[in-house]
PDB file of C-alpha atoms and ligand atoms in Angstrom:
ATOM      1  CA  MET A1421       8.239  26.817 -33.849  1.00 47.00           C
ATOM      2  CA  LYS A1422       7.774  23.447 -32.190  1.00 60.00           C
ATOM      3  CA  ASP A1423       5.235  23.354 -29.362  1.00 83.00           C
ATOM      4  CA  TYR A1424       7.337  22.264 -26.386  1.00 93.00           C
ATOM      5  CA  ILE A1425       5.924  20.852 -23.175  1.00 97.00           C
ATOM      6  CA  SER A1426       7.783  22.625 -20.385  1.00 97.00           C
ATOM      7  CA  VAL A1427       8.381  20.837 -17.103  1.00 98.00           C
ATOM      8  CA  ALA A1428       9.352  22.397 -13.749  1.00 98.00           C
ATOM      9  CA  LEU A1429      11.496  19.789 -11.996  1.00 97.00           C
ATOM     10  CA  PRO A1430      12.452  20.165  -8.330  1.00 96.00           C
ATOM     11  CA  LYS A1431      16.200  20.436  -7.720  1.00 92.00           C
ATOM     12  CA  GLY A1432      17.709  17.634  -5.660  1.00 90.00           C
ATOM     13  CA  ARG A1433      17.135  13.966  -5.074  1.00 88.00           C
ATOM     14  CA  LEU A1434      13.429  13.906  -5.924  1.00 92.00           C
ATOM     15  CA  GLY A1435      14.028  15.799  -9.171  1.00 93.00           C
ATOM     16  CA  ASP A1436      16.809  13.353 -10.147  1.00 92.00           C
ATOM     17  CA  ARG A1437      14.516  10.385  -9.519  1.00 93.00           C
ATOM     18  CA  VAL A1438      11.655  11.904 -11.480  1.00 96.00           C
ATOM     19  CA  TYR A1439      13.969  12.911 -14.321  1.00 95.00           C
ATOM     20  CA  SER A1440      14.997   9.233 -14.619  1.00 95.00           C
ATOM     21  CA  MET A1441      11.302   8.393 -15.141  1.00 96.00           C
ATOM     22  CA  PHE A1442      11.016  10.998 -17.896  1.00 97.00           C
ATOM     23  CA  GLU A1443      14.219   9.629 -19.450  1.00 96.00           C
ATOM     24  CA  SER A1444      12.879   6.055 -19.472  1.00 96.00           C
ATOM     25  CA  ALA A1445       9.610   7.367 -20.901  1.00 96.00           C
ATOM     26  CA  GLY A1446      11.496   8.800 -23.912  1.00 95.00           C
ATOM     27  CA  TYR A1447      11.897  12.404 -22.717  1.00 96.00           C
ATOM     28  CA  SER A1448      15.630  12.634 -22.149  1.00 93.00           C
ATOM     29  CA  CYS A1449      17.898  15.671 -22.204  1.00 90.00           C
ATOM     30  CA  GLU A1450      21.473  14.465 -22.137  1.00 85.00           C
ATOM     31  CA  SER A1451      22.888  17.704 -20.756  1.00 85.00           C
ATOM     32  CA  MET A1452      20.761  17.269 -17.591  1.00 84.00           C
ATOM     33  CA  ARG A1453      23.102  14.488 -16.529  1.00 83.00           C
ATOM     34  CA  ILE A1454      26.316  16.442 -17.003  1.00 82.00           C
ATOM     35  CA  ASN A1455      25.516  20.035 -16.160  1.00 74.00           C
ATOM     36  CA  ASP A1456      24.339  20.809 -12.640  1.00 76.00           C
ATOM     37  CA  ARG A1457      24.442  24.604 -12.950  1.00 85.00           C
ATOM     38  CA  ARG A1458      22.276  25.217 -15.993  1.00 88.00           C
ATOM     39  CA  LEU A1459      18.604  25.769 -15.236  1.00 91.00           C
ATOM     40  CA  VAL A1460      17.005  25.183 -18.653  1.00 91.00           C
ATOM     41  CA  PHE A1461      17.420  22.029 -20.742  1.00 94.00           C
ATOM     42  CA  GLU A1462      15.630  21.019 -23.906  1.00 92.00           C
ATOM     43  CA  ASN A1463      15.277  18.179 -26.344  1.00 93.00           C
ATOM     44  CA  PRO A1464      13.740  19.523 -29.579  1.00 93.00           C
ATOM     45  CA  ASP A1465      13.184  16.026 -30.998  1.00 93.00           C
ATOM     46  CA  ALA A1466      11.121  14.944 -27.994  1.00 93.00           C
ATOM     47  CA  GLY A1467       9.478  18.408 -27.730  1.00 94.00           C
ATOM     48  CA  ILE A1468      10.351  18.706 -24.051  1.00 96.00           C
ATOM     49  CA  ARG A1469      11.967  21.470 -22.007  1.00 96.00           C
ATOM     50  CA  PHE A1470      12.971  21.101 -18.344  1.00 96.00           C
ATOM     51  CA  PHE A1471      13.508  23.863 -15.754  1.00 95.00           C
ATOM     52  CA  ARG A1472      15.262  23.159 -12.474  1.00 94.00           C
ATOM     53  CA  VAL A1473      13.578  25.085  -9.655  1.00 96.00           C
ATOM     54  CA  LYS A1474      13.400  25.033  -5.868  1.00 95.00           C
ATOM     55  CA  PRO A1475      10.944  22.312  -4.772  1.00 94.00           C
ATOM     56  CA  THR A1476       8.627  24.778  -3.017  1.00 93.00           C
ATOM     57  CA  ASP A1477       8.543  26.999  -6.149  1.00 97.00           C
ATOM     58  CA  VAL A1478       7.404  24.329  -8.644  1.00 98.00           C
ATOM     59  CA  ALA A1479       3.703  25.001  -8.080  1.00 97.00           C
ATOM     60  CA  ILE A1480       4.200  28.767  -8.562  1.00 97.00           C
ATOM     61  CA  TYR A1481       5.775  28.239 -12.008  1.00 98.00           C
ATOM     62  CA  VAL A1482       2.967  25.869 -12.992  1.00 98.00           C
ATOM     63  CA  GLU A1483       0.103  27.910 -11.553  1.00 98.00           C
ATOM     64  CA  ARG A1484       1.244  31.029 -13.412  1.00 98.00           C
ATOM     65  CA  GLY A1485       1.905  29.165 -16.676  1.00 97.00           C
ATOM     66  CA  ALA A1486       5.700  29.631 -16.777  1.00 97.00           C
ATOM     67  CA  ALA A1487       5.788  25.820 -16.926  1.00 98.00           C
ATOM     68  CA  ASP A1488       3.059  23.605 -18.416  1.00 98.00           C
ATOM     69  CA  ILE A1489       3.580  20.803 -15.917  1.00 98.00           C
ATOM     70  CA  GLY A1490       5.700  20.186 -12.825  1.00 98.00           C
ATOM     71  CA  ILE A1491       6.532  17.792 -10.044  1.00 98.00           C
ATOM     72  CA  ALA A1492       5.596  18.733  -6.498  1.00 97.00           C
ATOM     73  CA  GLY A1493       5.267  16.871  -3.219  1.00 96.00           C
ATOM     74  CA  LYS A1494       1.737  16.423  -1.873  1.00 97.00           C
ATOM     75  CA  ASP A1495       2.973  18.261   1.255  1.00 96.00           C
ATOM     76  CA  VAL A1496       3.689  21.418  -0.756  1.00 96.00           C
ATOM     77  CA  LEU A1497       0.362  21.137  -2.627  1.00 97.00           C
ATOM     78  CA  LEU A1498      -1.602  20.861   0.609  1.00 97.00           C
ATOM     79  CA  GLU A1499       0.328  23.680   2.236  1.00 96.00           C
ATOM     80  CA  TYR A1500       0.024  26.234  -0.582  1.00 96.00           C
ATOM     81  CA  SER A1501      -3.189  25.005  -2.354  1.00 97.00           C
ATOM     82  CA  PRO A1502      -2.095  26.209  -5.814  1.00 98.00           C
ATOM     83  CA  ASP A1503      -4.758  26.508  -8.540  1.00 98.00           C
ATOM     84  CA  VAL A1504      -3.454  23.645 -10.725  1.00 98.00           C
ATOM     85  CA  TYR A1505      -4.609  20.210 -11.840  1.00 98.00           C
ATOM     86  CA  GLU A1506      -3.066  17.210 -10.102  1.00 98.00           C
ATOM     87  CA  LEU A1507      -2.770  14.587 -12.858  1.00 98.00           C
ATOM     88  CA  LEU A1508      -0.625  11.739 -11.521  1.00 97.00           C
ATOM     89  CA  ASP A1509       0.705  10.166  -8.366  1.00 97.00           C
ATOM     90  CA  LEU A1510       4.302   9.348  -9.308  1.00 97.00           C
ATOM     91  CA  LYS A1511       4.661   6.896  -6.411  1.00 96.00           C
ATOM     92  CA  THR A1512       8.087   8.211  -5.547  1.00 96.00           C
ATOM     93  CA  GLY A1513       9.284  10.690  -2.931  1.00 95.00           C
ATOM     94  CA  ILE A1514       7.235   8.646  -0.487  1.00 96.00           C
ATOM     95  CA  CYS A1515       7.278   9.832   3.116  1.00 97.00           C
ATOM     96  CA  ARG A1516       4.803  10.923   5.817  1.00 98.00           C
ATOM     97  CA  MET A1517       3.874  14.171   7.477  1.00 98.00           C
ATOM     98  CA  CYS A1518       4.021  13.509  11.208  1.00 98.00           C
ATOM     99  CA  VAL A1519       3.647  15.097  14.592  1.00 98.00           C
ATOM    100  CA  CYS A1520       6.898  14.356  16.440  1.00 98.00           C
ATOM    101  CA  GLY A1521       8.292  15.147  19.842  1.00 98.00           C
ATOM    102  CA  MET A1522      10.486  13.938  22.680  1.00 95.00           C
ATOM    103  CA  SER A1523       9.673  10.325  23.549  1.00 91.00           C
ATOM    104  CA  ASP A1524       8.434  11.343  27.015  1.00 92.00           C
ATOM    105  CA  PHE A1525       6.108  14.063  25.634  1.00 95.00           C
ATOM    106  CA  ARG A1526       2.646  14.194  27.235  1.00 94.00           C
ATOM    107  CA  ASP A1527       0.098  16.709  25.945  1.00 94.00           C
ATOM    108  CA  ASP A1528      -1.246  19.036  28.630  1.00 95.00           C
ATOM    109  CA  ARG A1529      -4.504  20.304  27.098  1.00 93.00           C
ATOM    110  CA  SER A1530      -4.821  23.083  29.665  1.00 95.00           C
ATOM    111  CA  ARG A1531      -1.920  24.844  27.904  1.00 96.00           C
ATOM    112  CA  THR A1532      -1.556  26.165  24.342  1.00 98.00           C
ATOM    113  CA  LEU A1533       0.557  23.685  22.394  1.00 98.00           C
ATOM    114  CA  ARG A1534       3.637  25.171  20.712  1.00 98.00           C
ATOM    115  CA  VAL A1535       4.116  23.621  17.265  1.00 98.00           C
ATOM    116  CA  ALA A1536       7.229  24.240  15.134  1.00 98.00           C
ATOM    117  CA  THR A1537       6.873  23.533  11.416  1.00 98.00           C
ATOM    118  CA  LYS A1538       7.669  24.453   7.822  1.00 97.00           C
ATOM    119  CA  PHE A1539       3.986  23.751   7.044  1.00 98.00           C
ATOM    120  CA  PRO A1540       1.863  26.178   9.110  1.00 98.00           C
ATOM    121  CA  ASN A1541      -1.369  25.756   7.095  1.00 98.00           C
ATOM    122  CA  LEU A1542      -1.206  21.990   7.198  1.00 98.00           C
ATOM    123  CA  ALA A1543      -0.416  21.956  10.917  1.00 98.00           C
ATOM    124  CA  ARG A1544      -3.190  24.467  11.668  1.00 98.00           C
ATOM    125  CA  ARG A1545      -5.747  22.305   9.795  1.00 98.00           C
ATOM    126  CA  TYR A1546      -4.664  19.168  11.667  1.00 98.00           C
ATOM    127  CA  TYR A1547      -5.065  20.793  15.094  1.00 98.00           C
ATOM    128  CA  ASP A1548      -8.272  22.670  14.147  1.00 98.00           C
ATOM    129  CA  GLU A1549      -9.879  19.299  13.359  1.00 97.00           C
ATOM    130  CA  ARG A1550      -8.942  18.237  16.886  1.00 96.00           C
ATOM    131  CA  SER A1551     -10.053  21.546  18.463  1.00 97.00           C
ATOM    132  CA  ARG A1552      -6.590  21.920  19.950  1.00 97.00           C
ATOM    133  CA  GLU A1553      -5.364  25.438  20.602  1.00 97.00           C
ATOM    134  CA  ILE A1554      -1.865  25.938  19.202  1.00 98.00           C
ATOM    135  CA  ASP A1555       0.821  28.511  18.726  1.00 98.00           C
ATOM    136  CA  ILE A1556       2.597  28.000  15.379  1.00 98.00           C
ATOM    137  CA  ILE A1557       6.322  28.649  15.216  1.00 98.00           C
ATOM    138  CA  LYS A1558       7.247  28.834  11.527  1.00 98.00           C
ATOM    139  CA  LEU A1559      10.782  27.621  10.801  1.00 98.00           C
ATOM    140  CA  ASN A1560      12.550  26.973   7.498  1.00 96.00           C
ATOM    141  CA  GLY A1561      14.688  23.933   8.338  1.00 93.00           C
ATOM    142  CA  SER A1562      16.308  21.826  11.076  1.00 96.00           C
ATOM    143  CA  ILE A1563      12.854  21.644  12.665  1.00 97.00           C
ATOM    144  CA  GLU A1564      13.950  18.803  14.952  1.00 97.00           C
ATOM    145  CA  LEU A1565      15.985  21.284  16.996  1.00 97.00           C
ATOM    146  CA  ALA A1566      12.873  23.093  18.255  1.00 98.00           C
ATOM    147  CA  PRO A1567      11.650  20.561  20.885  1.00 97.00           C
ATOM    148  CA  ILE A1568      15.240  19.764  21.892  1.00 96.00           C
ATOM    149  CA  LEU A1569      15.904  23.405  22.754  1.00 97.00           C
ATOM    150  CA  GLY A1570      12.441  23.935  24.263  1.00 96.00           C
ATOM    151  CA  LEU A1571      11.421  26.314  21.473  1.00 98.00           C
ATOM    152  CA  SER A1572       8.346  24.147  20.843  1.00 98.00           C
ATOM    153  CA  ASP A1573       6.496  21.215  22.431  1.00 98.00           C
ATOM    154  CA  VAL A1574       6.155  19.259  19.172  1.00 98.00           C
ATOM    155  CA  ILE A1575       6.955  19.560  15.471  1.00 98.00           C
ATOM    156  CA  VAL A1576       4.906  18.813  12.364  1.00 98.00           C
ATOM    157  CA  ASP A1577       7.399  17.658   9.754  1.00 98.00           C
ATOM    158  CA  ILE A1578       8.311  15.168   7.043  1.00 97.00           C
ATOM    159  CA  VAL A1579       9.600  11.750   8.119  1.00 97.00           C
ATOM    160  CA  GLU A1580      11.205   9.651   5.414  1.00 96.00           C
ATOM    161  CA  THR A1581      13.654   7.117   6.843  1.00 96.00           C
ATOM    162  CA  GLY A1582      13.148   8.272  10.451  1.00 96.00           C
ATOM    163  CA  ARG A1583      16.906   8.722  10.854  1.00 96.00           C
ATOM    164  CA  THR A1584      16.821  12.425  11.705  1.00 96.00           C
ATOM    165  CA  LEU A1585      14.336  11.737  14.500  1.00 97.00           C
ATOM    166  CA  ALA A1586      16.295   8.783  15.858  1.00 96.00           C
ATOM    167  CA  GLU A1587      19.603  10.679  15.774  1.00 95.00           C
ATOM    168  CA  ASN A1588      18.022  13.457  17.813  1.00 95.00           C
ATOM    169  CA  GLY A1589      16.103  11.423  20.392  1.00 95.00           C
ATOM    170  CA  LEU A1590      12.676  12.249  18.960  1.00 97.00           C
ATOM    171  CA  THR A1591       9.779   9.996  18.072  1.00 98.00           C
ATOM    172  CA  VAL A1592       6.629   9.997  15.903  1.00 98.00           C
ATOM    173  CA  LEU A1593       3.566  10.849  18.013  1.00 97.00           C
ATOM    174  CA  ASP A1594       0.995  10.718  15.176  1.00 97.00           C
ATOM    175  CA  THR A1595       0.886  10.461  11.384  1.00 98.00           C
ATOM    176  CA  VAL A1596      -0.861  13.420   9.770  1.00 98.00           C
ATOM    177  CA  LEU A1597      -0.864  12.055   6.195  1.00 97.00           C
ATOM    178  CA  PRO A1598       1.091  10.042   3.650  1.00 97.00           C
ATOM    179  CA  ILE A1599       3.044  12.048   1.041  1.00 97.00           C
ATOM    180  CA  SER A1600       4.293  11.313  -2.473  1.00 97.00           C
ATOM    181  CA  ALA A1601       5.333  13.280  -5.558  1.00 97.00           C
ATOM    182  CA  ARG A1602       2.546  14.423  -7.896  1.00 98.00           C
ATOM    183  CA  LEU A1603       2.590  15.555 -11.504  1.00 98.00           C
ATOM    184  CA  ILE A1604       0.697  18.844 -11.679  1.00 98.00           C
ATOM    185  CA  ALA A1605      -0.400  20.885 -14.701  1.00 98.00           C
ATOM    186  CA  ASN A1606      -1.314  24.439 -15.543  1.00 98.00           C
ATOM    187  CA  LYS A1607      -5.058  24.723 -16.164  1.00 98.00           C
ATOM    188  CA  SER A1608      -4.982  26.616 -19.451  1.00 98.00           C
ATOM    189  CA  ALA A1609      -2.069  24.524 -20.770  1.00 98.00           C
ATOM    190  CA  CYS A1610      -4.366  21.529 -20.243  1.00 97.00           C
ATOM    191  CA  ARG A1611      -6.899  23.184 -22.560  1.00 97.00           C
ATOM    192  CA  PHE A1612      -4.502  24.280 -25.292  1.00 95.00           C
ATOM    193  CA  LYS A1613      -1.771  21.622 -25.158  1.00 96.00           C
ATOM    194  CA  TRP A1614      -3.733  18.612 -23.964  1.00 96.00           C
ATOM    195  CA  ASP A1615      -2.421  16.231 -26.646  1.00 95.00           C
ATOM    196  CA  GLY A1616       1.192  16.823 -25.575  1.00 95.00           C
ATOM    197  CA  ILE A1617       0.445  16.842 -21.843  1.00 97.00           C
ATOM    198  CA  SER A1618      -1.652  13.676 -21.946  1.00 97.00           C
ATOM    199  CA  ALA A1619       1.047  11.877 -23.965  1.00 96.00           C
ATOM    200  CA  VAL A1620       3.632  12.784 -21.284  1.00 96.00           C
ATOM    201  CA  CYS A1621       1.238  11.673 -18.523  1.00 97.00           C
ATOM    202  CA  GLU A1622       0.554   8.354 -20.156  1.00 97.00           C
ATOM    203  CA  LYS A1623       4.220   7.500 -20.726  1.00 97.00           C
ATOM    204  CA  VAL A1624       5.529   8.812 -17.403  1.00 97.00           C
ATOM    205  CA  GLY A1625       2.569   7.191 -15.626  1.00 96.00           C
ATOM    206  CA  LYS A1626       3.674   3.812 -16.961  1.00 95.00           C
ATOM    207  CA  GLU A1627       7.147   4.424 -15.509  1.00 94.00           C
ATOM    208  CA  ALA A1628       5.590   5.445 -12.173  1.00 95.00           C
ATOM    209  CA  ASP A1629       3.626   2.178 -12.102  1.00 93.00           C
ATOM    210  CA  LYS A1630       6.922   0.291 -12.188  1.00 90.00           C
ATOM    211  CA  GLN A1631       7.988   1.913  -8.862  1.00 81.00           C
TER     212      GLN A1631
HETATM  213  C1  PRP B1352      13.570  16.771   5.878  1.00 57.60           C
HETATM  214  C2  PRP B1352      12.631  16.819   7.062  1.00 57.60           C
HETATM  215  C3  PRP B1352      13.395  16.046   8.114  1.00 57.60           C
HETATM  216  C4  PRP B1352      14.166  15.026   7.298  1.00 57.60           C
HETATM  217  C5  PRP B1352      13.472  13.691   7.394  1.00 57.60           C
HETATM  218  O1  PRP B1352      14.522  17.751   6.049  1.00 57.60           O
HETATM  219  O2  PRP B1352      12.344  18.145   7.432  1.00 57.60           O
HETATM  220  O3  PRP B1352      14.274  16.886   8.810  1.00 57.60           O
HETATM  221  O4  PRP B1352      14.147  15.466   5.935  1.00 57.60           O
HETATM  222  O5  PRP B1352      14.173  12.687   6.706  1.00 57.60           O
HETATM  223  P1  PRP B1352      14.562  11.304   7.400  1.00 57.60           P
HETATM  224  O6  PRP B1352      13.320  10.779   8.074  1.00 57.60           O
HETATM  225  O7  PRP B1352      14.976  10.427   6.248  1.00 57.60           O
HETATM  226  O8  PRP B1352      15.674  11.554   8.351  1.00 57.60           O
HETATM  227  P2  PRP B1352      15.457  18.285   4.873  1.00 57.60           P
HETATM  228  O9  PRP B1352      16.442  17.234   4.502  1.00 57.60           O
HETATM  229  O10 PRP B1352      14.584  18.768   3.769  1.00 57.60           O
HETATM  230  O11 PRP B1352      16.248  19.455   5.546  1.00 57.60           O
HETATM  231  P3  PRP B1352      15.787  20.722   6.404  1.00 57.60           P
HETATM  232  O12 PRP B1352      16.148  20.414   7.806  1.00 57.60           O
HETATM  233  O13 PRP B1352      16.569  21.844   5.835  1.00 57.60           O
HETATM  234  O14 PRP B1352      14.298  20.920   6.240  1.00 57.60           O
END
């Protein structure tokens, strides 16, 4: 049986963009373009198999070896610290992790700061470095609502175009770190399938450099 390289691709816009890079690099799977319900796609000639998974699950598939490689945002990698190799910066999915709040927000350091976020570990690290006492409010989406409704003082969240903030009267108070999509790999797959994985990295890396 042919030794496939299996790739966990995040569903959605980022996954579509990254798939285009794989396609240009010679790893296409025609059915990916026409079927949005199937979850497994393969091209036996190119020796590649794609899985479509939830963006926050990519690292789990790769860490446990269900996929040899995958595409994950740096935000997810820093939040969950999976035991994987990070092989490439794909220079797409570019955004920033920011502290945001109402434009008139002033930090009162005599009070515990209430921080709403999807990224509790990342937010905790940021405030620990600043010796700021916080209360984390973990949410799963629509984070911008929290300061508007008084559920939190600030949020730690992704800002891409800045439109969601602007539409909701919020502003960036500080940038925590820049984010982009990374190609990650399972550690033992790197030992046993290195020829295939390095060939993918080299070709997809060239496409990433064109970004
Ligand atoms: C993300 C993020 C912001 C928004 C930023 O949310 O949490 O809400 O995108 O993008 P912008 O700067 O281009 O407006 P997502 O779309 O993942 O939805 P969510 O609210 O369900 O987290």
